[in-house]
Coordinates of C-alpha atoms and ligand atoms in Angstrom, one line a residue:
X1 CA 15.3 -2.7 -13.5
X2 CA 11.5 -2.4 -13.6
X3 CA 9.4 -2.3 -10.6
X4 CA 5.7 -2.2 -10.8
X5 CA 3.5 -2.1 -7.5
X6 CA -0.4 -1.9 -7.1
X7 CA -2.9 -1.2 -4.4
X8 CA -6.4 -2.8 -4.5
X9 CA -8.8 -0.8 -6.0
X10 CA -11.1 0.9 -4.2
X11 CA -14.9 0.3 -3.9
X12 CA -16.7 3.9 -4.4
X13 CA -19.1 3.1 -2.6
X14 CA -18.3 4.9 0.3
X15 CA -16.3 7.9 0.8
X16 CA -12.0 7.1 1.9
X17 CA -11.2 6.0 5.4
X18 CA -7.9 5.2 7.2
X19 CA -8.0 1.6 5.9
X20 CA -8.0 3.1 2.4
X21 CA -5.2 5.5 3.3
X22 CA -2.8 2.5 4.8
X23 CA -2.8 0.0 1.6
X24 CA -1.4 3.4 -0.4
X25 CA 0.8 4.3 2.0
X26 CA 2.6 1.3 2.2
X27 CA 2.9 1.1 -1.3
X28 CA 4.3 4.5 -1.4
X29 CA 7.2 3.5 0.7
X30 CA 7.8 0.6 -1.6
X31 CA 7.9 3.1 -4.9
X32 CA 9.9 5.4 -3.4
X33 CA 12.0 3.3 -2.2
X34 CA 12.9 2.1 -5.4
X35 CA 12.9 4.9 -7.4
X36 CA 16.0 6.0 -4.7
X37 CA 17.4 2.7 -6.0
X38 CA 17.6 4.0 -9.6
X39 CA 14.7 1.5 -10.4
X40 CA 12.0 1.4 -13.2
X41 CA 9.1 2.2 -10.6
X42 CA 5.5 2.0 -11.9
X43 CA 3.0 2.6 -8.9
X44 CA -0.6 2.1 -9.5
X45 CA -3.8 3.2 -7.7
X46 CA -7.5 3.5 -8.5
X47 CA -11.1 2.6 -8.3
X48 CA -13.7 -0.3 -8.4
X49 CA -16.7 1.0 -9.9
X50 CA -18.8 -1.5 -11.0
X51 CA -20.9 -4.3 -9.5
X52 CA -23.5 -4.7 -6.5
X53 CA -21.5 -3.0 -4.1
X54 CA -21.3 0.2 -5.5
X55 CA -25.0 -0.2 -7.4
X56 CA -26.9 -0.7 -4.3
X57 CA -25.2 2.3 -2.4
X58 CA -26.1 4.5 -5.4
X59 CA -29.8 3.4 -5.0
X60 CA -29.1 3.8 -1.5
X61 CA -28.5 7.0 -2.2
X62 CA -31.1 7.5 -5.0
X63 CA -27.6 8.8 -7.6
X64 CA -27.1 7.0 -10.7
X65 CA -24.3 4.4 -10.2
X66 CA -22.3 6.7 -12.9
X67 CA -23.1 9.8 -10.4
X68 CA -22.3 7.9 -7.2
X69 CA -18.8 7.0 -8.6
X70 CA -17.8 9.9 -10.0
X71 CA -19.1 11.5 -7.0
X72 CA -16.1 9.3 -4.8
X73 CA -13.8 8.6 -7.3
X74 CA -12.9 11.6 -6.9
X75 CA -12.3 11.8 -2.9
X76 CA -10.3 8.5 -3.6
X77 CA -8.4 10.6 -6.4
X78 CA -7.7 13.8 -4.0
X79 CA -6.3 11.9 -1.2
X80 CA -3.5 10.5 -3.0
X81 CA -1.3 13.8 -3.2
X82 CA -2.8 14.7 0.3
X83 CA -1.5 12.0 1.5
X84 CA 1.8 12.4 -0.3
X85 CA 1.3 9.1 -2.2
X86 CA 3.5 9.2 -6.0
X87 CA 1.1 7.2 -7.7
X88 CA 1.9 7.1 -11.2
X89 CA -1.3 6.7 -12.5
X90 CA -4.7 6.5 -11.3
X91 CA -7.3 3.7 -12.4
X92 CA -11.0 3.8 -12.5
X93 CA -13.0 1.0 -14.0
X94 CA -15.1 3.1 -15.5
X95 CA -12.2 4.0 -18.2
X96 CA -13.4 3.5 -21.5
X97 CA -9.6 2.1 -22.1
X98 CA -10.4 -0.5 -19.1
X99 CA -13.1 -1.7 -20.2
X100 CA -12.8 -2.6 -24.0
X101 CA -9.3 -4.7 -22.6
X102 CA -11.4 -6.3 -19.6
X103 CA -13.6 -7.2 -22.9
X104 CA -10.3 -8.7 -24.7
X105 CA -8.9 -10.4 -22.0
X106 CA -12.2 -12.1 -21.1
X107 CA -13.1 -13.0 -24.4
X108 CA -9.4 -15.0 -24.9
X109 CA -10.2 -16.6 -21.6
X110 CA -13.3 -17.6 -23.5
X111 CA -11.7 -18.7 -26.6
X112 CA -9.2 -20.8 -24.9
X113 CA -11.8 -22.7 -23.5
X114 CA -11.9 -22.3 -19.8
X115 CA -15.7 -20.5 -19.6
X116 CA -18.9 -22.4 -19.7
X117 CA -22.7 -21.2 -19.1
X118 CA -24.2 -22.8 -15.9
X119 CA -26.7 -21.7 -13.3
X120 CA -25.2 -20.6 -9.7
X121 CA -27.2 -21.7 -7.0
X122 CA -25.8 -20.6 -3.6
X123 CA -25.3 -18.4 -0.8
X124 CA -24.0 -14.7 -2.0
X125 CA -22.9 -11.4 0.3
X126 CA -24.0 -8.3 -2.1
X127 CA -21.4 -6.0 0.1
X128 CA -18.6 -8.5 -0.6
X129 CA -19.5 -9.5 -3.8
X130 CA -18.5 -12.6 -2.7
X131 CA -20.3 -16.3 -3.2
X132 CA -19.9 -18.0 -0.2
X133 CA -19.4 -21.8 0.7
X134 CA -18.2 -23.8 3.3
X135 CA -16.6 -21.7 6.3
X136 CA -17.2 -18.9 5.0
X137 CA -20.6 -18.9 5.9
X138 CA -21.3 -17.5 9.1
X139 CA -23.9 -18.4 11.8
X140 CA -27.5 -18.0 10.5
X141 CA -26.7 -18.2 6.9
X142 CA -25.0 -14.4 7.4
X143 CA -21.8 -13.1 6.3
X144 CA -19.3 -13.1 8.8
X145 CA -17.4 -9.8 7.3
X146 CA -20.7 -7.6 7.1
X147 CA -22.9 -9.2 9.9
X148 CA -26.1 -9.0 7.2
X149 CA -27.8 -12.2 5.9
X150 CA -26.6 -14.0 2.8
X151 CA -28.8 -13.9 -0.2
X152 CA -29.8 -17.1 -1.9
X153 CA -29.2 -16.7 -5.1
X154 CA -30.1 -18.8 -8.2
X155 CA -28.9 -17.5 -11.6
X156 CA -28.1 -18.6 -15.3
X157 CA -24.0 -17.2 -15.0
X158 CA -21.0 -17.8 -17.1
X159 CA -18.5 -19.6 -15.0
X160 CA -14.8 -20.0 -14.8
X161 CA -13.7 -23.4 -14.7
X162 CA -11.4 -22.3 -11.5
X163 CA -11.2 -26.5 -11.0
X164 CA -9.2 -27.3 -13.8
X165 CA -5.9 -25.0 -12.3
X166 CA -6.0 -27.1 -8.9
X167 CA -2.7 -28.7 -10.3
X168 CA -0.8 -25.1 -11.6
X169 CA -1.9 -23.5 -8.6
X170 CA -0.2 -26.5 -6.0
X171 CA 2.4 -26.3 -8.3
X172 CA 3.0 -22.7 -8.5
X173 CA 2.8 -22.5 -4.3
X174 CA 4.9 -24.9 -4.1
X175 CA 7.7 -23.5 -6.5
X176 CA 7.7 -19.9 -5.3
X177 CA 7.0 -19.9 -1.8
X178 CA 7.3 -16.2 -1.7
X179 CA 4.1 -16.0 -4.1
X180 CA 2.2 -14.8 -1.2
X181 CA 3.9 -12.9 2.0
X182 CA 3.6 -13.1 4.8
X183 CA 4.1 -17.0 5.5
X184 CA 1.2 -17.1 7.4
X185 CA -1.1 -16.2 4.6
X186 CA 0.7 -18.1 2.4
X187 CA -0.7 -21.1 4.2
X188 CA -4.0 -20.3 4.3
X189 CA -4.3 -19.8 0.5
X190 CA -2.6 -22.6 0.2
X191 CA -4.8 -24.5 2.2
X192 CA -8.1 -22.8 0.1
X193 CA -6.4 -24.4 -2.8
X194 CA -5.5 -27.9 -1.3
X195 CA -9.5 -27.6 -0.1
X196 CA -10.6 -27.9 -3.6
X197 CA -11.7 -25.7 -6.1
X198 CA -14.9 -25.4 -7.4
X199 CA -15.7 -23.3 -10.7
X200 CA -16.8 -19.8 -9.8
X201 CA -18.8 -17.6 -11.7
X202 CA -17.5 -14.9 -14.3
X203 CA -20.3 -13.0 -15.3
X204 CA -23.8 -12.1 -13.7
X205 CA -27.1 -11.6 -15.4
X206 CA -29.1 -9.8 -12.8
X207 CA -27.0 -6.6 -13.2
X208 CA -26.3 -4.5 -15.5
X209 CA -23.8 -2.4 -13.6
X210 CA -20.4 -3.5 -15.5
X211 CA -18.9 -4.3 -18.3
X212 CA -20.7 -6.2 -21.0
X213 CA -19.2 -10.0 -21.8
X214 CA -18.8 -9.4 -25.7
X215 CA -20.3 -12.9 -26.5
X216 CA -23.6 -12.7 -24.7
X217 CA -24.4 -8.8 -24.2
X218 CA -27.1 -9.9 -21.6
X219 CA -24.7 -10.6 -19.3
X220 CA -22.0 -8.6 -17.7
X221 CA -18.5 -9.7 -15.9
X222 CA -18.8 -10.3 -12.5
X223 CA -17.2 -7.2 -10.4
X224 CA -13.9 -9.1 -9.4
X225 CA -12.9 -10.1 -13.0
X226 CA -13.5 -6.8 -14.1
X227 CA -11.2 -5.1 -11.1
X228 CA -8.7 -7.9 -11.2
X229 CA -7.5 -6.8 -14.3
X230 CA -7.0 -3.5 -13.4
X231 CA -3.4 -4.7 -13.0
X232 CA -2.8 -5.5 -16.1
X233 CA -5.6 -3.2 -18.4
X234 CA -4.0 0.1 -16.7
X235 CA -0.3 -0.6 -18.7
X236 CA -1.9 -0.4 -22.1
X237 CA -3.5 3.1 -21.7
X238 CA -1.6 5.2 -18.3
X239 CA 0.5 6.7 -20.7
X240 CA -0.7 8.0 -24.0
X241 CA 0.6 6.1 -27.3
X242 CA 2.7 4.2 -25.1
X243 CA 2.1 0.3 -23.9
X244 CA 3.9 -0.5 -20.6
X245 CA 3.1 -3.9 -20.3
X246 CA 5.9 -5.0 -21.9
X247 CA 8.2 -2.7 -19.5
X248 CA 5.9 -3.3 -16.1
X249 CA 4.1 -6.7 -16.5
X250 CA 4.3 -8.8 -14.5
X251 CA 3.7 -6.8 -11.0
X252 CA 6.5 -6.9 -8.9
X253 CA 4.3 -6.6 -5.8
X254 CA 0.2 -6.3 -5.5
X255 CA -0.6 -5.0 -1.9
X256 CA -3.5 -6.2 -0.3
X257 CA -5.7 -6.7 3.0
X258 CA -6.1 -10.0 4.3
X259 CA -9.8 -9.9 3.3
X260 CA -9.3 -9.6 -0.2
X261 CA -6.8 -12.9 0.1
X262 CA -9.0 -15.1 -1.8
X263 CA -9.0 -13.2 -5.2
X264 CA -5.6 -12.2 -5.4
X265 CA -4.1 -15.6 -4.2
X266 CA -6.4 -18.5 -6.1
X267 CA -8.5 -16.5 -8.4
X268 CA -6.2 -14.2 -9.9
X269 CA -3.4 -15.9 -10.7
X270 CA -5.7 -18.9 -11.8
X271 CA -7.0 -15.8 -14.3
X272 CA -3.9 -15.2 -15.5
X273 CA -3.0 -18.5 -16.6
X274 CA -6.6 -19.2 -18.5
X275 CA -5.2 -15.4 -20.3
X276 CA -2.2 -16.9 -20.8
X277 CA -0.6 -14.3 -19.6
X278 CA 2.5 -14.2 -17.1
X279 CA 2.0 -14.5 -13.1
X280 CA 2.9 -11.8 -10.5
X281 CA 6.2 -12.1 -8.2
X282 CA 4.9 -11.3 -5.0
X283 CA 1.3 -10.9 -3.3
X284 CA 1.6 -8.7 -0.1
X285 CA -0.9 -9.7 2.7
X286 CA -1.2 -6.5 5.3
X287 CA -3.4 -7.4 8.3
X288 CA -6.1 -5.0 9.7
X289 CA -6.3 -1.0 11.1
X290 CA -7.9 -1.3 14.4
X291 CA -9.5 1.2 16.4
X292 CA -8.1 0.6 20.3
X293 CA -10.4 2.4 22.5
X294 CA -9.2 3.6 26.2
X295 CA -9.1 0.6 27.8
X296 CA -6.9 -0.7 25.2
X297 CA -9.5 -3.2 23.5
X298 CA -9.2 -3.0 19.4
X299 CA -12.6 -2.8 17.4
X300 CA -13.0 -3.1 13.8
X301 CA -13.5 0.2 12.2
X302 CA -16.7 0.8 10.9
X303 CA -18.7 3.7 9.8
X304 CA -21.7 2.5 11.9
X305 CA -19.8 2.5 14.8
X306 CA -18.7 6.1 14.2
X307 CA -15.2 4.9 14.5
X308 CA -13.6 5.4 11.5
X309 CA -10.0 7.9 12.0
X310 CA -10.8 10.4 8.9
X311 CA -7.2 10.9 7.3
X312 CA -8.2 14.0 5.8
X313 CA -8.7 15.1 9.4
X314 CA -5.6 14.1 10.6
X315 CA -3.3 15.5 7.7
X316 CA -5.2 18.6 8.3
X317 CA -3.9 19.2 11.7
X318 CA -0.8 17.4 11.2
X319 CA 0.5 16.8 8.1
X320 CA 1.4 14.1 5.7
X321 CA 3.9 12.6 6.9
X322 CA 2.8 12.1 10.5
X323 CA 0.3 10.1 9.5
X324 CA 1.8 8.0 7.3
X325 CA 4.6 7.7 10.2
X326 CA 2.3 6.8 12.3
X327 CA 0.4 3.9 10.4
X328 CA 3.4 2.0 9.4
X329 CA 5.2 2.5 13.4
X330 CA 2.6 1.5 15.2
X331 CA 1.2 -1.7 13.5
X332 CA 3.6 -4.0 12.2
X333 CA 3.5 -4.5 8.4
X334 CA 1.6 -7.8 7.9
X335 CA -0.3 -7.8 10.9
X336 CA -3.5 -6.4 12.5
X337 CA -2.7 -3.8 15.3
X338 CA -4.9 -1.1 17.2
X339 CA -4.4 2.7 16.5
X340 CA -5.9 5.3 18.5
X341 CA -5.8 9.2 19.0
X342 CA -3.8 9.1 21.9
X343 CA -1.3 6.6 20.4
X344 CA -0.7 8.8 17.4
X345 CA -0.8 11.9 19.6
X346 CA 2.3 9.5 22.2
X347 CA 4.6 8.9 18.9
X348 CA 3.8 12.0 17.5
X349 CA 5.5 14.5 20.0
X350 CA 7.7 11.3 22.1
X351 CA 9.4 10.3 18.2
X352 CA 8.3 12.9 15.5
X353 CA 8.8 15.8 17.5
X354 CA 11.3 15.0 20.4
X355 CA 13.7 12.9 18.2
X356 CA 13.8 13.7 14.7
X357 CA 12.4 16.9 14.9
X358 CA 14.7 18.2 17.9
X359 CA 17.8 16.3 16.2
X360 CA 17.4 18.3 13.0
X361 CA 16.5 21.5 15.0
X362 CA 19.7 20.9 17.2
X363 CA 21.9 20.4 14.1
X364 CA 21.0 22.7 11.8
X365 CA 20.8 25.9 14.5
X366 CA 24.0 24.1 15.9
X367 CA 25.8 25.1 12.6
X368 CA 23.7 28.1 12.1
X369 CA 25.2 29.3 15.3
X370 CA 28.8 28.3 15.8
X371 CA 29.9 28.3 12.5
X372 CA 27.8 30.8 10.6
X373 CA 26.4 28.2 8.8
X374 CA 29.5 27.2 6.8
X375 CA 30.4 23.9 7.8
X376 CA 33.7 22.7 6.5
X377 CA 35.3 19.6 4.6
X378 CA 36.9 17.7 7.3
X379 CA 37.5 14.3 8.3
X380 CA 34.5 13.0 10.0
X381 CA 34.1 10.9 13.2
X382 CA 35.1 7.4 11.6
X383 CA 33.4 5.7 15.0
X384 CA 30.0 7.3 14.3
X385 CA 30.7 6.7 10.5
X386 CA 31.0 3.1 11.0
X387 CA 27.7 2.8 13.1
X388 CA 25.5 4.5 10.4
X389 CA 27.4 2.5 7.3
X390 CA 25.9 -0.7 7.4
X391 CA 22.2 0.7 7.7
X392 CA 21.7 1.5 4.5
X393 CA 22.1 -2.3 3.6
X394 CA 19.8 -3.3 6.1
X395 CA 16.6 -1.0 5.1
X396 CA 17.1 -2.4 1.6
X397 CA 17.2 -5.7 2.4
X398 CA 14.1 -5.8 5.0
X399 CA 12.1 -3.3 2.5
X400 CA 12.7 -6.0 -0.2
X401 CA 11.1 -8.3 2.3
X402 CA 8.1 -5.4 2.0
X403 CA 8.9 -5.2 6.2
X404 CA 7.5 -1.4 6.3
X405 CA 7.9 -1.6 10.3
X406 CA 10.7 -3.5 10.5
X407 CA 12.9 -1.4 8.2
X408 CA 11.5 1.9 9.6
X409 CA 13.2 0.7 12.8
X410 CA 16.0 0.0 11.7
X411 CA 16.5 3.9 10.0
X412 CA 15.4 5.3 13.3
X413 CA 17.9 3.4 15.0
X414 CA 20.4 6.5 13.2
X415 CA 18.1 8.9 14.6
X416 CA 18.7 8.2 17.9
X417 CA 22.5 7.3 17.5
X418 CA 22.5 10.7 16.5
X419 CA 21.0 12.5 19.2
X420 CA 23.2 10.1 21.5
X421 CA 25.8 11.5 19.7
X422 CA 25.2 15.3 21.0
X423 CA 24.7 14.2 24.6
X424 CA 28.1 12.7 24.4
X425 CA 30.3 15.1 22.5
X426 CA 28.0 18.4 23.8
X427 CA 29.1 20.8 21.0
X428 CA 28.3 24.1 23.3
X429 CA 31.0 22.6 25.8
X430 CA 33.4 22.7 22.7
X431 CA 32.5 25.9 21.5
X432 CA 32.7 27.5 25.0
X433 CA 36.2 25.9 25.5
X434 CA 37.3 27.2 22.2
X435 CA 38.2 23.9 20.8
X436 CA 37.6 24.6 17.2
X437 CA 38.5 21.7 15.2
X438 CA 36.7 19.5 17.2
X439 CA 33.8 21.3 17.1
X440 CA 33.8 22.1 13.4
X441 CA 34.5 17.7 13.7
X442 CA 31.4 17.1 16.0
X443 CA 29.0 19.5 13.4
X444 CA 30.4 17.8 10.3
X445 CA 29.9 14.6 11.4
X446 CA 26.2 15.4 12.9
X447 CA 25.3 17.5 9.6
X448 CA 26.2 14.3 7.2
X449 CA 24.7 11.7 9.9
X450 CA 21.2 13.7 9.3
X451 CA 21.6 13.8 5.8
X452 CA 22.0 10.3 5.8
X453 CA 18.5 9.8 7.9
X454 CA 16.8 12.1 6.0
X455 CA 17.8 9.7 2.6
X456 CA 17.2 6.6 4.8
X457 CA 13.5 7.8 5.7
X458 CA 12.6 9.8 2.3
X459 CA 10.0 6.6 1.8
X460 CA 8.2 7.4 5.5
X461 CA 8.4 11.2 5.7
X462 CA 9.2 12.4 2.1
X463 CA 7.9 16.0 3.1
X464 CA 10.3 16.3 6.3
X465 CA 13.0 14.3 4.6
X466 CA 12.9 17.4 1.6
X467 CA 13.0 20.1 4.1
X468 CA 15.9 18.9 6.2
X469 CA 18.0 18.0 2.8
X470 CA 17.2 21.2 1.5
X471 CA 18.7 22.9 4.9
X472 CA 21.4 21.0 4.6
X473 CA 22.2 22.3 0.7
X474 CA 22.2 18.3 -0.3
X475 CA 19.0 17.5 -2.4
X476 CA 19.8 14.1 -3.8
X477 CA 17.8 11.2 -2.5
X478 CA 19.9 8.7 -4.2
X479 CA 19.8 5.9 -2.9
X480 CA 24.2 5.6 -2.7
X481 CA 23.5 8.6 -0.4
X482 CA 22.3 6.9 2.6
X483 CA 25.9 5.3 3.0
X484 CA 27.7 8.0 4.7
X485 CA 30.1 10.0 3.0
X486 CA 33.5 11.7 3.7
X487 CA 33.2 15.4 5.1
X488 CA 31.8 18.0 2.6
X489 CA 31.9 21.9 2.9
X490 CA 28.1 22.5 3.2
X491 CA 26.0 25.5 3.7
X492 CA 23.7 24.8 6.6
X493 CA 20.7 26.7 7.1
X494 CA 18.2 27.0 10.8
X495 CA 15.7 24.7 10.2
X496 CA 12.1 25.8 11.8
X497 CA 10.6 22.9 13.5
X498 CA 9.4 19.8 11.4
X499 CA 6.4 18.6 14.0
X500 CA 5.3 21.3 15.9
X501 CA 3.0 21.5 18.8
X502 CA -0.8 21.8 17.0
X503 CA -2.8 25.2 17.6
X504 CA -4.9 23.6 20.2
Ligands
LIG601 N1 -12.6 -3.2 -4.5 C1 -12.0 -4.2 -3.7 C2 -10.6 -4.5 -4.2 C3 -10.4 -4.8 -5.6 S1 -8.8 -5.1 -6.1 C4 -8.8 -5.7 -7.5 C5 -12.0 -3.8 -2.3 N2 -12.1 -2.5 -2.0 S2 -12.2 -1.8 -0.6 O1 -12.3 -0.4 -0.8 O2 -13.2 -2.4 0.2 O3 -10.9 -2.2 0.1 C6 -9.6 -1.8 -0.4 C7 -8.5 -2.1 0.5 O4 -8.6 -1.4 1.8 C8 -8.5 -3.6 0.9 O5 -7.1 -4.1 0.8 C9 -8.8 -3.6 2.3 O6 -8.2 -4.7 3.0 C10 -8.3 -2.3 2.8 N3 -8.9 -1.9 4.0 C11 -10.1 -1.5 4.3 N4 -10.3 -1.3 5.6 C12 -9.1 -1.6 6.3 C13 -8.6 -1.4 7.6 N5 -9.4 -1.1 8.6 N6 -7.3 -1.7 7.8 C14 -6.4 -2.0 6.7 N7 -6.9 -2.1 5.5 C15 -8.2 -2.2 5.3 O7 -11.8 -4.6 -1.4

């Protein structure tokens, strides 16, 4: 089975943050999920290169746009692997192999008759790259994302005729309701659509920042055609004399933010049909990364504000899989939620540290200790067997639902089971009463229990998850693995402490 899963692509016009860091995070759960599943996974990340956005910043900065974008692309490039993110490829929009596809794609949607030349006259935020109407016009003719004032803007553009897919997109909402997740956002693009849909335009004349429209070289695509396709483009060249549309298309899940709802809900798959070209399964809506401050109020993050959590800084101190951890633990999937130092620092040592990490400390030197390491095949503890069995199933089945928080919970509920499970059997009370069978039980049973979390989280902690399956001699992350097993002679080795206490 083939599983393909994007992020959005990011603008280069500023350097990563922490809201950057979350969308591929989350989608690394998803992919690696899968992949334990035995799946088809295709994971994509990248870059938006072109349009105002990332043209003004370069003047901004007085860089060529080309400079500016290499210049970032790359900081968006090296954070993947430090963040542990399996990307399978990595888009930029600058890609010659993007762009002359963006070019054939557009120029179908032209031949099929669904692009006309007008002139745009209307309010237009150059950091969204957005034309605004209606509500989404703030107070003072500003935009009520960036706080700066719209620009009116009057301009001979190419448009989409957006209008004429009113009826396939109420049709398409209506039969597959889990087009857009969660419910909530379902409804509001819904309601966008049920608003009325006016053409939007599809190529800009001022600029020159983009990719050229083939049939009037004066003109080039407006930034969000250009990126949307991204999704499909990067299939035909990721892998060298390969196609993988074929195998990938369509996406199994694009993840998003909630302010990019718009043109992944309505526009896209609007785009897609004028391509003629199949629709995506799912679009996943994640809320917003807030910064909480002491007093426990949550503030948009914003470089200006000198708020913004640096990931690199984080992973730094603490590694990879904290962070990632932390982001998907502390905010439910889907919704906004406030993060903060001294949250992640709370979760960091009261769950990283104190339960997982002191679990597969206690285990590992546990075996180390009483039975040199040599645990043998015996018939494990069939209660605490039965308790871990049925997780497995219910991971899957909330991860299919793309609940990141949810199914986490539901794998750390094994974690603490576990440790339970030492407090009430005390192993050093069986070794000191000379009880060996039921110690050699009690060690079994804990050693296969932690295997089984360390398969369960692989998607959450893939670094921790690798070293506590490699002390435990059982490297398979197969998926069938995070169902419990009967007892296996393993040899265990002391495992040094996953989340230590930071050098201060
Ligand atoms: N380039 C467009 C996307 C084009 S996709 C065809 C874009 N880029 S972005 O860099 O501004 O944002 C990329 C993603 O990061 C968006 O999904 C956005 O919601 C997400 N985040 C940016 N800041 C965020 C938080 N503070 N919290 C969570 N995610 C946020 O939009």
């Amino acid at each position: 089975m083939a599983f393909y899963i994007t992020t959005p692509i990011y603008y280069v016009n500023a350097a990563p943050h922490l809201g950057h860091a979350y969308t591929a995070i989350a989608a690394d759960v998803l992919a690696r999920h899968h992949r334990q599943r035995g799946e088809d996974v295709f994971f994509l990340t990248g870059t938006d290169e072109h349009g105002e956005p990332v043209a003004l910043a370069a003047e901004r900065e007085g860089v060529s746009p080309q400079e500016l974008a290499d210049r970032n692309a790359e900081r968006f490039r090296a954070l993947m692997p430090r963040l542990d993110v399996s990307n399978d490829f990595f888009i930029r929009t600058t890609d010659e192999g993007h762009k002359v596809r963006v070019q054939e794609i557009l120029q179908r949607v032209h031949d099929n008759g669904h692009v006309y030349k007008g002139t745009y006259e209307g309010w237009y935020c150059p950091r969204c790259a957005d034309f605004k109407s209606g509500n989404e016009i703030g107070p003072d003719d500003t935009c009520p994302i960036h706080g700066i004032p719209l620009l009116w803007e009057q301009e001979e553009n190419w448009f989409f005729r957006l209008s004429s897919f009113q009826d396939d997109l109420e049709r398409l909402f209506r039969e597959q309701p889990d087009f857009v997740m969660p419910r909530q956002r379902y409804n509001e693009a819904l309601s966008f659509i049920t608003g009325g849909l006016n053409d939007i335009s599809l190529s800009r004349a001022k600029l020159t920042w983009g990719v050229t429209v083939p049939w009037d070289p004066e003109h080039v695509f407006y930034v969000w055609f250009d990126a949307l396709l991204n999704y499909v483009t990067a299939l035909g060249y990721a892998r060298e004399g390969e196609d993988l549309t074929e195998k990938f298309w369509p996406a199994t899940y694009h993840l998003i933010g909630k302010d990019i709802l718009k043109f992944h809900t309505v526009f896209w798959p609007a785009l897609l049909l004028a391509a003629g070209l199949e629709l995506p399964r799912h679009v996943f809506v994640h809320g917003f990364l807030l910064m909480r401050d002491a007093s426990g109020r949550d503030f948009k993050m914003s470089k200006s504000l000198g708020n913004v959590l640096d990931p690199f800084a984080i992973i730094d101190t603490f590694g990879p899989d904290a962070l990632r951890y932390y982001c998907l633990r502390e905010v439910s999937f889907g919704q906004d939620g406030g993060v903060s130092t001294a949250g992640f620092a709370a979760r960091y040592e009261g769950e990283l540290a104190n339960e997982l990490g002191n679990l597969a400390s206690r285990t590992t030197s546990m075996a180390a200790r009483y039975l040199d390491g040599a645990v043998p095949a015996v018939d494990l503890d069939e209660e605490l067997m039965a308790e871990l069995r049925p997780i497995a199933g219910e991971v899957a089945e909330l991860l299919d639902r793309a609940d990141l928080t949810g199914a986490l919970d539901s794998a750390w509920q094994a974690v603490r089971r576990l440790n339970r499970y030492v407090e009430e059997q005390a192993p050093w009370n069986l070794a000191k009463s000379g009880d060996d069978e039921a110690l050699a039980r009690v060690l079994a049973t804990l050693v296969e229990g932690l295997r089984v979390v360390a398969v369960l989280l692989h998607p959450w902690i893939p670094g921790s998850s690798a070293r506590i399956l490699d002390a435990l001699g059982a490297t398979s992350l197969d998926y069938a693995g995070a169902v419990p097993a009967a007892g296996t002679a393993r040899t265990v080795q002391r495992l040094a402490p996953l989340f230590p206490k930071p050098e201060a």
